[in-house]
mmCIF file of C-alpha atoms in Angstrom:
data_model
loop_
_atom_site.group_PDB
_atom_site.id
_atom_site.type_symbol
_atom_site.label_atom_id
_atom_site.label_comp_id
_atom_site.label_asym_id
_atom_site.label_seq_id
_atom_site.Cartn_x
_atom_site.Cartn_y
_atom_site.Cartn_z
ATOM 1 C CA MET A 946 46.032 -146.780 24.018
ATOM 2 C CA ARG A 947 43.303 -148.560 21.954
ATOM 3 C CA VAL A 948 41.231 -145.360 21.210
ATOM 4 C CA ARG A 949 44.439 -143.903 19.135
ATOM 5 C CA VAL A 950 44.406 -147.241 17.474
ATOM 6 C CA LEU A 951 40.502 -147.208 17.128
ATOM 7 C CA MET A 952 40.839 -143.889 15.862
ATOM 8 C CA VAL A 953 43.506 -144.742 13.275
ATOM 9 C CA VAL A 954 41.377 -147.298 12.381
ATOM 10 C CA LEU A 955 38.536 -145.305 11.868
ATOM 11 C CA LEU A 956 40.245 -142.933 9.173
ATOM 12 C CA ALA A 957 41.799 -144.863 7.622
ATOM 13 C CA LEU A 958 38.453 -147.387 6.004
ATOM 14 C CA LEU A 959 36.851 -143.144 6.204
ATOM 15 C CA LEU A 960 39.337 -142.024 3.249
ATOM 16 C CA SER A 961 41.688 -145.110 1.682
ATOM 17 C CA GLY A 962 41.754 -144.235 -1.874
ATOM 18 C CA GLU A 963 41.072 -140.865 -0.773
ATOM 19 C CA ALA A 964 44.223 -138.430 -1.363
ATOM 20 C CA LEU A 965 44.115 -135.361 0.456
ATOM 21 C CA GLY A 966 46.403 -133.481 -0.784
ATOM 22 C CA VAL A 967 47.484 -130.172 1.620
ATOM 23 C CA PRO A 968 49.203 -127.029 -0.314
ATOM 24 C CA SER A 969 52.879 -126.503 0.902
ATOM 25 C CA PHE A 970 53.102 -124.195 4.288
ATOM 26 C CA GLU A 971 55.262 -121.690 0.786
ATOM 27 C CA GLU A 972 53.093 -121.685 -1.032
ATOM 28 C CA VAL A 973 50.541 -120.546 1.434
ATOM 29 C CA ARG A 974 52.545 -118.079 3.072
ATOM 30 C CA THR A 975 53.207 -116.417 -0.404
ATOM 31 C CA SER A 976 49.596 -116.322 -1.404
ATOM 32 C CA HIS A 977 49.075 -113.954 1.790
ATOM 33 C CA ARG A 978 47.795 -110.860 0.921
ATOM 34 C CA LYS A 979 47.305 -108.206 2.875
ATOM 35 C CA SER A 980 44.003 -106.438 2.703
ATOM 36 C CA ASP A 981 45.961 -102.726 1.889
ATOM 37 C CA SER A 982 47.518 -100.960 -1.125
ATOM 38 C CA LEU A 983 50.821 -98.757 -1.256
ATOM 39 C CA LEU A 984 51.157 -95.835 -2.486
ATOM 40 C CA LEU A 985 54.639 -94.795 -3.006
ATOM 41 C CA ASP A 986 56.985 -91.546 -4.263
ATOM 42 C CA ARG A 987 59.407 -91.221 -6.945
ATOM 43 C CA HIS A 988 62.026 -92.491 -4.362
ATOM 44 C CA GLY A 989 60.262 -95.779 -3.422
ATOM 45 C CA GLU A 990 58.814 -93.909 0.385
ATOM 46 C CA VAL A 991 55.727 -94.980 0.350
ATOM 47 C CA ILE A 992 53.739 -92.162 1.274
ATOM 48 C CA HIS A 993 50.053 -93.784 1.981
ATOM 49 C CA GLU A 994 48.117 -97.535 3.018
ATOM 50 C CA LEU A 995 45.055 -97.420 1.167
ATOM 51 C CA ARG A 996 42.026 -100.203 2.145
ATOM 52 C CA VAL A 997 41.154 -101.601 -0.614
ATOM 53 C CA ASN A 998 39.927 -105.300 -0.146
ATOM 54 C CA PRO A 999 36.073 -104.384 2.048
ATOM 55 C CA GLY A 1000 36.989 -108.901 3.164
ATOM 56 C CA GLY A 1001 38.923 -108.233 6.424
ATOM 57 C CA ARG A 1002 41.675 -106.726 7.547
ATOM 58 C CA ARG A 1003 45.027 -107.840 7.518
ATOM 59 C CA LEU A 1004 48.958 -106.879 7.241
ATOM 60 C CA ASP A 1005 51.741 -108.277 6.404
ATOM 61 C CA TRP A 1006 52.652 -111.772 6.914
ATOM 62 C CA THR A 1007 54.768 -111.737 10.130
ATOM 63 C CA SER A 1008 56.985 -114.669 11.248
ATOM 64 C CA LEU A 1009 56.812 -117.018 13.939
ATOM 65 C CA GLN A 1010 60.111 -115.711 15.471
ATOM 66 C CA ASP A 1011 58.493 -112.366 15.930
ATOM 67 C CA ILE A 1012 55.229 -112.773 18.002
ATOM 68 C CA SER A 1013 55.569 -113.422 21.219
ATOM 69 C CA PRO A 1014 56.548 -116.358 22.755
ATOM 70 C CA ALA A 1015 54.301 -114.932 25.963
ATOM 71 C CA LEU A 1016 51.359 -115.813 22.960
ATOM 72 C CA GLN A 1017 52.020 -118.731 22.121
ATOM 73 C CA GLU A 1018 52.848 -120.565 25.321
ATOM 74 C CA ALA A 1019 48.767 -118.979 26.123
ATOM 75 C CA LEU A 1020 48.158 -120.479 22.799
ATOM 76 C CA ILE A 1021 49.460 -123.543 23.178
ATOM 77 C CA LEU A 1022 47.083 -124.146 26.685
ATOM 78 C CA VAL A 1023 43.672 -122.781 25.973
ATOM 79 C CA GLU A 1024 43.426 -124.221 22.349
ATOM 80 C CA ASP A 1025 46.197 -127.661 21.823
ATOM 81 C CA ARG A 1026 48.178 -128.831 25.045
ATOM 82 C CA ARG A 1027 49.519 -131.068 23.374
ATOM 83 C CA PHE A 1028 50.188 -129.169 20.175
ATOM 84 C CA TYR A 1029 54.348 -130.457 20.135
ATOM 85 C CA ASP A 1030 52.888 -134.713 20.913
ATOM 86 C CA HIS A 1031 51.104 -135.316 18.869
ATOM 87 C CA ALA A 1032 50.562 -136.047 14.845
ATOM 88 C CA GLY A 1033 47.728 -133.529 14.207
ATOM 89 C CA VAL A 1034 45.051 -134.921 15.898
ATOM 90 C CA ASP A 1035 45.179 -135.006 19.638
ATOM 91 C CA TYR A 1036 42.935 -138.518 20.994
ATOM 92 C CA LEU A 1037 42.788 -138.092 25.040
ATOM 93 C CA ALA A 1038 41.299 -134.587 23.593
ATOM 94 C CA MET A 1039 38.335 -136.589 21.403
ATOM 95 C CA ALA A 1040 38.138 -139.523 23.704
ATOM 96 C CA GLY A 1041 37.121 -137.359 26.264
ATOM 97 C CA ALA A 1042 34.955 -134.689 24.647
ATOM 98 C CA LEU A 1043 33.185 -137.488 22.744
ATOM 99 C CA LEU A 1044 33.146 -139.162 26.287
ATOM 100 C CA ARG A 1045 31.087 -135.342 27.570
ATOM 101 C CA GLY A 1046 29.094 -135.377 24.555
ATOM 102 C CA MET A 1047 27.207 -138.859 25.871
ATOM 103 C CA THR A 1048 26.614 -137.005 29.477
ATOM 104 C CA SER A 1049 25.598 -134.034 28.322
ATOM 105 C CA ALA A 1050 23.836 -131.854 25.503
ATOM 106 C CA ARG A 1051 27.140 -129.374 24.770
ATOM 107 C CA PHE A 1052 29.541 -131.449 22.354
ATOM 108 C CA ARG A 1053 32.844 -129.913 21.528
ATOM 109 C CA GLY A 1054 34.950 -131.402 18.264
ATOM 110 C CA ALA A 1055 38.216 -130.929 19.789
ATOM 111 C CA SER A 1056 40.169 -129.113 17.806
ATOM 112 C CA THR A 1057 43.767 -128.766 17.129
ATOM 113 C CA ILE A 1058 46.237 -125.931 16.303
ATOM 114 C CA THR A 1059 46.379 -128.166 12.961
ATOM 115 C CA MET A 1060 42.933 -129.925 12.437
ATOM 116 C CA GLN A 1061 41.774 -125.576 12.438
ATOM 117 C CA LEU A 1062 44.012 -124.913 10.422
ATOM 118 C CA ALA A 1063 43.618 -127.293 7.425
ATOM 119 C CA SER A 1064 39.873 -126.217 7.687
ATOM 120 C CA MET A 1065 40.796 -122.589 7.429
ATOM 121 C CA LEU A 1066 43.390 -123.974 4.582
ATOM 122 C CA ASN A 1067 39.854 -125.570 2.909
ATOM 123 C CA ARG A 1068 36.144 -124.034 3.226
ATOM 124 C CA ASP A 1069 35.218 -127.294 2.280
ATOM 125 C CA LEU A 1070 35.713 -128.197 6.039
ATOM 126 C CA LEU A 1071 34.413 -124.402 7.855
ATOM 127 C CA PRO A 1072 30.993 -125.314 9.899
ATOM 128 C CA ILE A 1073 28.240 -126.045 8.069
ATOM 129 C CA LYS A 1074 25.909 -123.069 10.513
ATOM 130 C CA GLY A 1075 28.092 -123.836 13.437
ATOM 131 C CA LYS A 1076 28.334 -127.369 12.631
ATOM 132 C CA ARG A 1077 30.492 -129.385 11.480
ATOM 133 C CA SER A 1078 29.156 -133.146 9.895
ATOM 134 C CA LEU A 1079 30.726 -136.414 10.747
ATOM 135 C CA SER A 1080 32.389 -136.043 6.981
ATOM 136 C CA GLN A 1081 33.694 -133.437 7.252
ATOM 137 C CA LYS A 1082 35.049 -134.052 10.479
ATOM 138 C CA TRP A 1083 36.696 -137.065 9.300
ATOM 139 C CA ARG A 1084 38.078 -135.221 5.911
ATOM 140 C CA GLN A 1085 39.409 -132.223 8.117
ATOM 141 C CA MET A 1086 41.708 -135.315 10.161
ATOM 142 C CA GLY A 1087 42.603 -136.286 6.963
ATOM 143 C CA ALA A 1088 43.590 -133.097 5.966
ATOM 144 C CA ALA A 1089 45.168 -132.655 9.623
ATOM 145 C CA PHE A 1090 48.003 -136.015 9.357
ATOM 146 C CA ASP A 1091 48.431 -134.033 6.274
ATOM 147 C CA LEU A 1092 49.987 -131.069 7.694
ATOM 148 C CA GLU A 1093 52.150 -132.996 9.841
ATOM 149 C CA ARG A 1094 53.844 -134.541 7.111
ATOM 150 C CA THR A 1095 54.413 -132.376 5.314
ATOM 151 C CA TRP A 1096 54.642 -128.987 7.523
ATOM 152 C CA SER A 1097 56.662 -128.712 10.392
ATOM 153 C CA LYS A 1098 54.976 -127.822 14.044
ATOM 154 C CA LYS A 1099 57.041 -124.139 13.888
ATOM 155 C CA GLN A 1100 54.829 -123.806 10.166
ATOM 156 C CA ILE A 1101 52.014 -124.989 11.537
ATOM 157 C CA LEU A 1102 51.796 -123.226 14.850
ATOM 158 C CA GLU A 1103 53.243 -119.768 12.298
ATOM 159 C CA ALA A 1104 50.487 -120.057 9.485
ATOM 160 C CA TYR A 1105 48.036 -120.743 12.293
ATOM 161 C CA LEU A 1106 48.654 -117.096 14.047
ATOM 162 C CA ASN A 1107 49.109 -115.285 10.790
ATOM 163 C CA LEU A 1108 45.206 -116.658 9.784
ATOM 164 C CA VAL A 1109 43.116 -116.939 12.744
ATOM 165 C CA THR A 1110 40.924 -114.156 12.808
ATOM 166 C CA TYR A 1111 40.482 -112.738 16.164
ATOM 167 C CA ARG A 1112 37.883 -109.540 16.876
ATOM 168 C CA GLY A 1113 36.020 -108.316 14.457
ATOM 169 C CA GLU A 1114 37.217 -108.150 10.972
ATOM 170 C CA LEU A 1115 40.347 -108.452 12.242
ATOM 171 C CA GLN A 1116 42.873 -111.763 10.817
ATOM 172 C CA GLY A 1117 46.085 -112.643 10.869
ATOM 173 C CA ILE A 1118 48.104 -111.484 14.200
ATOM 174 C CA ALA A 1119 49.514 -108.494 12.651
ATOM 175 C CA ALA A 1120 46.253 -107.004 11.952
ATOM 176 C CA ALA A 1121 44.783 -107.721 15.853
ATOM 177 C CA SER A 1122 47.910 -107.103 17.403
ATOM 178 C CA ARG A 1123 47.956 -103.601 15.524
ATOM 179 C CA ALA A 1124 44.315 -102.353 15.793
ATOM 180 C CA LEU A 1125 44.580 -103.475 19.585
ATOM 181 C CA PHE A 1126 46.784 -102.103 21.278
ATOM 182 C CA GLY A 1127 49.158 -99.987 18.728
ATOM 183 C CA LYS A 1128 51.977 -102.541 19.105
ATOM 184 C CA ASN A 1129 53.424 -105.513 16.893
ATOM 185 C CA PRO A 1130 52.882 -108.560 17.862
ATOM 186 C CA HIS A 1131 57.023 -108.745 18.851
ATOM 187 C CA GLY A 1132 56.093 -106.785 21.396
ATOM 188 C CA LEU A 1133 52.931 -108.094 23.415
ATOM 189 C CA LEU A 1134 52.932 -108.706 27.319
ATOM 190 C CA GLN A 1135 51.567 -110.773 28.954
ATOM 191 C CA SER A 1136 47.620 -109.656 30.064
ATOM 192 C CA GLU A 1137 47.925 -109.153 26.343
ATOM 193 C CA SER A 1138 48.887 -112.863 25.323
ATOM 194 C CA LEU A 1139 46.258 -113.902 27.937
ATOM 195 C CA VAL A 1140 42.736 -111.329 26.286
ATOM 196 C CA LEU A 1141 44.266 -112.537 22.451
ATOM 197 C CA ALA A 1142 44.346 -116.078 23.434
ATOM 198 C CA SER A 1143 41.196 -116.163 24.512
ATOM 199 C CA LEU A 1144 38.905 -114.235 22.102
ATOM 200 C CA ILE A 1145 40.163 -116.550 18.933
ATOM 201 C CA ARG A 1146 37.579 -119.603 20.677
ATOM 202 C CA GLY A 1147 35.172 -116.340 20.486
ATOM 203 C CA PRO A 1148 36.535 -113.268 18.804
ATOM 204 C CA ASN A 1149 33.273 -111.337 19.326
ATOM 205 C CA ALA A 1150 32.334 -113.634 22.768
ATOM 206 C CA PRO A 1151 30.312 -110.746 25.792
ATOM 207 C CA PHE A 1152 32.950 -109.016 27.928
ATOM 208 C CA GLU A 1153 32.752 -110.872 31.092
ATOM 209 C CA GLU A 1154 32.946 -114.450 29.042
ATOM 210 C CA ALA A 1155 36.582 -113.043 27.144
ATOM 211 C CA ASN A 1156 37.042 -110.752 31.267
ATOM 212 C CA ARG A 1157 36.291 -114.752 32.448
ATOM 213 C CA ARG A 1158 38.536 -116.506 30.262
ATOM 214 C CA SER A 1159 41.104 -114.118 30.043
ATOM 215 C CA VAL A 1160 41.173 -115.051 34.391
ATOM 216 C CA LEU A 1161 41.553 -118.571 34.055
ATOM 217 C CA LEU A 1162 44.173 -118.786 31.577
ATOM 218 C CA CYS A 1163 46.294 -117.027 33.678
ATOM 219 C CA GLU A 1164 45.536 -119.380 36.213
ATOM 220 C CA ALA A 1165 46.480 -122.426 34.422
ATOM 221 C CA LEU A 1166 49.585 -120.265 33.067
ATOM 222 C CA ARG A 1167 51.166 -119.277 36.655
ATOM 223 C CA TRP A 1168 51.480 -115.622 35.506
ATOM 224 C CA PRO A 1169 51.495 -112.560 37.364
ATOM 225 C CA VAL A 1170 49.160 -110.525 35.878
ATOM 226 C CA GLY A 1171 46.435 -108.865 38.408
ATOM 227 C CA VAL A 1172 42.844 -109.626 37.296
ATOM 228 C CA GLU A 1173 43.179 -105.812 36.848
ATOM 229 C CA GLU A 1174 45.233 -105.489 35.071
ATOM 230 C CA LEU A 1175 43.527 -108.364 32.533
ATOM 231 C CA ASP A 1176 40.464 -106.043 33.490
ATOM 232 C CA ASP A 1177 42.034 -102.494 31.938
ATOM 233 C CA THR A 1178 43.778 -104.423 28.612
ATOM 234 C CA LEU A 1179 39.876 -106.117 27.796
ATOM 235 C CA ARG A 1180 38.143 -102.308 28.307
ATOM 236 C CA LYS A 1181 40.599 -100.919 25.972
ATOM 237 C CA ILE A 1182 39.462 -103.677 24.063
ATOM 238 C CA TYR A 1183 35.372 -103.470 24.750
ATOM 239 C CA LEU A 1184 34.877 -99.504 25.271
ATOM 240 C CA GLY A 1185 35.766 -98.486 21.862
ATOM 241 C CA PRO A 1186 37.056 -98.842 18.297
ATOM 242 C CA ASN A 1187 39.541 -100.796 16.945
ATOM 243 C CA PRO A 1188 40.111 -99.400 13.750
ATOM 244 C CA LEU A 1189 43.328 -99.752 11.790
ATOM 245 C CA LYS A 1190 44.724 -96.846 11.233
ATOM 246 C CA PRO A 1191 47.164 -96.915 8.660
ATOM 247 C CA ARG A 1192 50.334 -95.612 9.515
ATOM 248 C CA ILE A 1193 51.309 -93.261 7.006
ATOM 249 C CA ALA A 1194 48.176 -91.331 5.263
ATOM 250 C CA LEU A 1195 50.545 -88.309 3.273
ATOM 251 C CA ALA A 1196 48.087 -88.028 -0.049
ATOM 252 C CA PRO A 1197 44.754 -89.989 0.373
ATOM 253 C CA HIS A 1198 42.970 -87.913 -2.241
ATOM 254 C CA LEU A 1199 46.021 -88.824 -4.378
ATOM 255 C CA ALA A 1200 45.709 -93.258 -3.040
ATOM 256 C CA ARG A 1201 42.082 -92.995 -3.888
ATOM 257 C CA GLN A 1202 42.516 -92.106 -7.151
ATOM 258 C CA LEU A 1203 45.774 -95.006 -8.400
ATOM 259 C CA LEU A 1204 45.002 -97.254 -5.720
ATOM 260 C CA ALA A 1205 41.086 -97.575 -5.190
ATOM 261 C CA GLY A 1206 39.215 -100.831 -8.141
ATOM 262 C CA SER A 1207 41.398 -102.917 -7.362
ATOM 263 C CA LEU A 1208 40.622 -106.113 -4.882
ATOM 264 C CA ASP A 1209 44.070 -106.823 -4.782
ATOM 265 C CA ALA A 1210 46.301 -104.721 -2.472
ATOM 266 C CA SER A 1211 49.042 -103.952 -4.496
ATOM 267 C CA THR A 1212 51.622 -101.636 -5.310
ATOM 268 C CA VAL A 1213 51.702 -97.942 -6.705
ATOM 269 C CA SER A 1214 54.637 -96.055 -7.647
ATOM 270 C CA CYS A 1215 53.184 -91.866 -8.532
ATOM 271 C CA THR A 1216 55.346 -88.759 -9.464
ATOM 272 C CA LEU A 1217 55.205 -86.500 -4.952
ATOM 273 C CA ASP A 1218 58.131 -86.090 -2.897
ATOM 274 C CA ALA A 1219 57.639 -87.725 -0.176
ATOM 275 C CA GLN A 1220 59.264 -84.506 1.719
ATOM 276 C CA THR A 1221 57.653 -82.251 -0.635
ATOM 277 C CA GLN A 1222 53.825 -83.332 0.779
ATOM 278 C CA ARG A 1223 54.880 -83.044 4.154
ATOM 279 C CA PHE A 1224 56.051 -80.487 4.148
ATOM 280 C CA ALA A 1225 53.143 -78.533 1.822
ATOM 281 C CA LEU A 1226 50.700 -80.170 4.185
ATOM 282 C CA GLU A 1227 52.006 -78.624 6.950
ATOM 283 C CA ARG A 1228 52.199 -75.393 5.770
ATOM 284 C CA LEU A 1229 48.282 -76.356 4.658
ATOM 285 C CA LYS A 1230 47.605 -76.585 8.275
ATOM 286 C CA HIS A 1231 49.540 -73.906 10.047
ATOM 287 C CA TYR A 1232 48.208 -71.122 7.607
ATOM 288 C CA LEU A 1233 44.512 -72.489 8.226
ATOM 289 C CA ALA A 1234 45.531 -72.348 11.751
ATOM 290 C CA VAL A 1235 46.273 -69.220 11.631
ATOM 291 C CA LEU A 1236 42.904 -67.431 9.308
ATOM 292 C CA LYS A 1237 40.739 -69.996 10.854
ATOM 293 C CA THR A 1238 38.758 -66.697 13.310
ATOM 294 C CA ARG A 1239 38.244 -65.044 9.259
ATOM 295 C CA ASN A 1240 36.321 -68.526 8.372
ATOM 296 C CA VAL A 1241 39.034 -70.457 6.167
ATOM 297 C CA ARG A 1242 39.137 -73.966 6.949
ATOM 298 C CA GLU A 1243 39.519 -75.254 3.525
ATOM 299 C CA GLY A 1244 42.768 -75.410 1.591
ATOM 300 C CA ALA A 1245 45.131 -77.347 -1.154
ATOM 301 C CA VAL A 1246 48.185 -77.010 -1.873
ATOM 302 C CA VAL A 1247 49.714 -78.426 -5.784
ATOM 303 C CA VAL A 1248 52.986 -78.474 -6.105
ATOM 304 C CA SER A 1249 54.265 -78.981 -9.934
ATOM 305 C CA GLU A 1250 58.818 -79.577 -11.776
ATOM 306 C CA ASN A 1251 57.634 -76.761 -14.713
ATOM 307 C CA ARG A 1252 60.750 -78.294 -16.070
ATOM 308 C CA THR A 1253 58.973 -81.517 -16.356
ATOM 309 C CA GLY A 1254 56.122 -81.369 -15.080
ATOM 310 C CA ASP A 1255 55.476 -83.662 -12.454
ATOM 311 C CA ILE A 1256 53.591 -83.166 -9.662
ATOM 312 C CA LEU A 1257 55.812 -83.426 -6.911
ATOM 313 C CA ALA A 1258 52.932 -82.200 -3.898
ATOM 314 C CA TYR A 1259 49.139 -83.054 -3.742
ATOM 315 C CA VAL A 1260 47.591 -81.403 -0.672
ATOM 316 C CA SER A 1261 43.698 -80.729 -0.031
ATOM 317 C CA TYR A 1262 42.124 -80.942 4.309
ATOM 318 C CA SER A 1263 40.218 -79.733 5.580
ATOM 319 C CA GLU A 1264 38.721 -80.552 9.528
ATOM 320 C CA GLN A 1265 34.861 -80.662 8.165
ATOM 321 C CA ALA A 1266 34.831 -82.363 5.334
ATOM 322 C CA PRO A 1267 38.445 -84.409 5.266
ATOM 323 C CA TYR A 1268 37.379 -86.553 1.944
ATOM 324 C CA VAL A 1269 36.663 -83.534 -0.555
ATOM 325 C CA ASP A 1270 39.344 -83.049 -3.041
ATOM 326 C CA GLY A 1271 39.890 -79.663 -3.295
ATOM 327 C CA VAL A 1272 42.212 -79.911 -4.983
ATOM 328 C CA LYS A 1273 39.510 -81.987 -7.940
ATOM 329 C CA ALA A 1274 36.330 -79.527 -6.622
ATOM 330 C CA GLY A 1275 34.686 -77.460 -8.567
ATOM 331 C CA ARG A 1276 34.692 -73.438 -8.486
ATOM 332 C CA GLN A 1277 32.542 -70.774 -9.122
ATOM 333 C CA ALA A 1278 34.385 -68.714 -11.972
ATOM 334 C CA GLY A 1279 35.461 -65.709 -10.694
ATOM 335 C CA SER A 1280 37.286 -67.686 -7.905
ATOM 336 C CA ALA A 1281 39.268 -69.878 -10.026
ATOM 337 C CA LEU A 1282 40.389 -66.165 -11.430
ATOM 338 C CA LYS A 1283 41.469 -65.244 -9.335
ATOM 339 C CA PRO A 1284 44.552 -66.507 -8.570
ATOM 340 C CA PHE A 1285 45.410 -65.497 -11.961
ATOM 341 C CA LEU A 1286 44.678 -62.616 -12.740
ATOM 342 C CA TYR A 1287 46.194 -61.632 -8.478
ATOM 343 C CA ALA A 1288 48.712 -63.089 -9.448
ATOM 344 C CA LEU A 1289 49.091 -60.770 -13.276
ATOM 345 C CA ALA A 1290 48.390 -58.080 -10.947
ATOM 346 C CA PHE A 1291 51.503 -58.568 -7.855
ATOM 347 C CA ASP A 1292 53.603 -59.242 -11.666
ATOM 348 C CA GLU A 1293 52.551 -55.813 -13.339
ATOM 349 C CA ARG A 1294 53.105 -53.667 -10.115
ATOM 350 C CA MET A 1295 49.350 -52.863 -9.877
ATOM 351 C CA LEU A 1296 49.466 -54.683 -6.916
ATOM 352 C CA THR A 1297 50.650 -56.052 -3.631
ATOM 353 C CA PRO A 1298 50.227 -59.417 -1.450
ATOM 354 C CA ALA A 1299 49.596 -56.077 1.244
ATOM 355 C CA SER A 1300 47.354 -54.119 -0.453
ATOM 356 C CA ILE A 1301 43.503 -54.512 0.138
ATOM 357 C CA LEU A 1302 40.521 -54.828 -2.154
ATOM 358 C CA GLU A 1303 37.038 -54.499 -1.205
ATOM 359 C CA ASP A 1304 35.222 -56.856 -2.049
ATOM 360 C CA SER A 1305 31.168 -56.214 -1.655
ATOM 361 C CA PRO A 1306 28.552 -56.465 -4.539
ATOM 362 C CA VAL A 1307 28.341 -54.418 -7.416
ATOM 363 C CA ASP A 1308 24.966 -53.163 -8.101
#
């Protein structure tokens, strides 16, 4: 009790006369921007997701009810076990940190989830070169009190899970869950929840350290998760790349033309028809597979509607050069004219698709 009174008095003295305004939950949620833009077809169907912001990998905001309860439980135990009991600052944890700091060279600040969220919302409160000044610490505590007065515990936990960095450039539970485990946050298993909760404190920790933390957390929670299961779950993350692949990627070349150039995620509509785009892509891949032995390895298809001039399909495919836009790629004059010459020959009944032509050099 004395520790609590002392902390409140010191905080009041330090922050007297200073307004510590914090944004509302709705302001934070609505200002959240994912790192991908969407390309929609003529009917409003998503046909491509394209990353446009290199600053981090973020997906849509995820509500707390759509996040695995196992992850919420594991997170609270490892980061802030008295989360539902304090008003922003855990005095017992802070007193313990002060005592440990007096007896050892290592000092941890005992930041609660609310205090950590306050730092995410105000970059001035972030540590400088890995350390947070005493002034920053006090202001962080003041911001945490303000958050607790105006936000509910569920809102604080939801915002934290959507803003925290999990590993590498993955920000938010939606991006972490999909990139690391290929699923939505509501489907996270206990083993996966243990790993994610353990990685928050050290997102890029070595395998051995992450494994040790996961095992200790599992023992503290008394969950029926074996050491082998945790080891396998961690190896899926550490032994290979964890790209956040787009769920829908039907029109990569057109998407780069229409969506690139802006750091803000947006939604753009075009004249493509998703059904026609899929059909053209499937047929092109099929015929390229058939002609692969004849050294035909890439192709492109453009389907237009004669009446309106609308482009219904814009497809380019190449295993060796997937980023090359075969529709716009430069061609020799002769190669560009061949399709039109052959079409004219078919119309004039000079040739049929079964006709054999000698294609050898002429001197």
